[in-house]
């Protein structure tokens, strides 16, 4: 009772069963239902955000440059200069 003191109906007519059942309904209506609505809403919004970012990333992937590790700085220019000299 002490945790749920703000959602507890004291029994006036002495019937504990009806008061406890009404208290459980109030707890679900005022605490658990809004909590689960927030959890589900956040999950859906994060899933939509993930799908949107993934779609944009896939659309932009054709303009993506290769990783820097695959680029050979300085070697391409020297090799092309050597080939040009050999052809002359």
Tab-separated table of C-alpha atoms in Angstrom:
chain	number	residue	atom	x	y	z
A	1	UNK	CA	0.000	0.000	0.000
A	2	UNK	CA	2.797	2.456	0.776
A	3	UNK	CA	4.130	2.704	-2.814
A	4	UNK	CA	0.656	3.175	-4.254
A	5	UNK	CA	-0.646	5.552	-1.601
A	6	UNK	CA	-1.744	8.089	-4.214
A	7	UNK	CA	-3.775	5.411	-6.050
A	8	UNK	CA	-5.595	3.714	-3.226
A	9	UNK	CA	-9.266	3.850	-2.379
A	10	UNK	CA	-10.001	3.387	1.320
A	11	UNK	CA	-12.951	1.108	1.963
A	12	UNK	CA	-15.882	2.797	3.618
A	13	UNK	CA	-18.415	-0.015	3.442
A	14	UNK	CA	-16.039	-2.738	4.679
A	15	UNK	CA	-15.950	-4.743	1.446
A	16	UNK	CA	-12.226	-5.095	0.691
A	17	UNK	CA	-12.744	-7.010	-2.586
A	18	UNK	CA	-14.520	-4.178	-4.399
A	19	UNK	CA	-12.067	-1.573	-3.125
A	20	UNK	CA	-9.036	-3.602	-4.206
A	21	UNK	CA	-10.524	-4.273	-7.640
A	22	UNK	CA	-11.275	-0.577	-8.129
A	23	UNK	CA	-7.776	0.295	-6.916
A	24	UNK	CA	-6.233	-2.104	-9.454
A	25	UNK	CA	-8.291	-0.503	-12.244
A	26	UNK	CA	-7.141	2.949	-11.158
A	27	UNK	CA	-3.518	1.834	-11.030
A	28	UNK	CA	-3.724	0.535	-14.593
A	29	UNK	CA	-5.597	3.589	-15.836
A	30	UNK	CA	-3.357	6.163	-14.141
A	31	UNK	CA	0.052	4.488	-14.122
A	32	UNK	CA	0.584	1.369	-16.236
A	33	UNK	CA	-1.462	2.355	-19.284
A	34	UNK	CA	0.333	5.722	-19.777
A	35	UNK	CA	3.663	3.997	-19.115
A	36	UNK	CA	3.051	1.373	-21.814
A	37	UNK	CA	1.752	4.002	-24.211
A	38	UNK	CA	5.036	5.895	-23.779
A	39	UNK	CA	7.118	2.745	-24.255
A	40	UNK	CA	5.262	1.726	-27.423
A	41	UNK	CA	5.321	5.287	-28.802
A	42	UNK	CA	9.077	5.609	-28.275
A	43	UNK	CA	9.687	2.216	-29.863
A	44	UNK	CA	7.619	3.080	-32.937
A	45	UNK	CA	9.243	6.500	-33.319
A	46	UNK	CA	12.758	5.044	-33.050
A	47	UNK	CA	11.886	2.385	-35.607
A	48	UNK	CA	10.586	5.058	-38.000
A	49	UNK	CA	13.747	7.098	-37.461
A	50	UNK	CA	15.915	4.049	-38.176
A	51	UNK	CA	13.998	3.273	-41.390
A	52	UNK	CA	14.223	6.883	-42.567
A	53	UNK	CA	17.954	7.139	-41.940
A	54	UNK	CA	18.560	3.767	-43.588
A	55	UNK	CA	16.569	4.808	-46.680
A	56	UNK	CA	18.532	8.065	-46.952
A	57	UNK	CA	21.843	6.239	-46.476
A	58	UNK	CA	20.964	3.749	-49.196
A	59	UNK	CA	19.975	6.546	-51.572
A	60	UNK	CA	23.194	8.425	-50.865
A	61	UNK	CA	25.441	5.370	-51.126
A	62	UNK	CA	25.981	5.824	-54.853
A	63	UNK	CA	27.838	9.070	-54.163
A	64	UNK	CA	29.954	7.575	-51.409
A	65	UNK	CA	33.710	7.674	-51.873
A	66	UNK	CA	35.778	4.525	-51.382
A	67	UNK	CA	37.431	4.126	-47.984
A	68	UNK	CA	40.705	5.970	-47.497
A	69	UNK	CA	42.553	2.710	-46.938
A	70	UNK	CA	41.868	1.674	-50.543
A	71	UNK	CA	43.285	4.917	-51.959
A	72	UNK	CA	46.984	5.015	-52.704
A	73	UNK	CA	48.172	8.559	-52.292
A	74	UNK	CA	51.150	9.552	-54.402
A	75	UNK	CA	51.531	6.251	-56.198
A	76	UNK	CA	48.845	6.839	-58.824
A	77	UNK	CA	50.403	10.107	-60.006
A	78	UNK	CA	53.924	8.727	-60.171
A	79	UNK	CA	52.800	5.627	-62.047
A	80	UNK	CA	50.793	7.657	-64.540
A	81	UNK	CA	53.775	10.009	-65.078
A	82	UNK	CA	56.047	7.030	-65.702
A	83	UNK	CA	53.590	5.606	-68.231
A	84	UNK	CA	53.418	8.968	-69.992
A	85	UNK	CA	57.207	9.122	-70.245
A	86	UNK	CA	57.362	5.589	-71.622
A	87	UNK	CA	54.792	6.340	-74.305
A	88	UNK	CA	56.660	9.447	-75.520
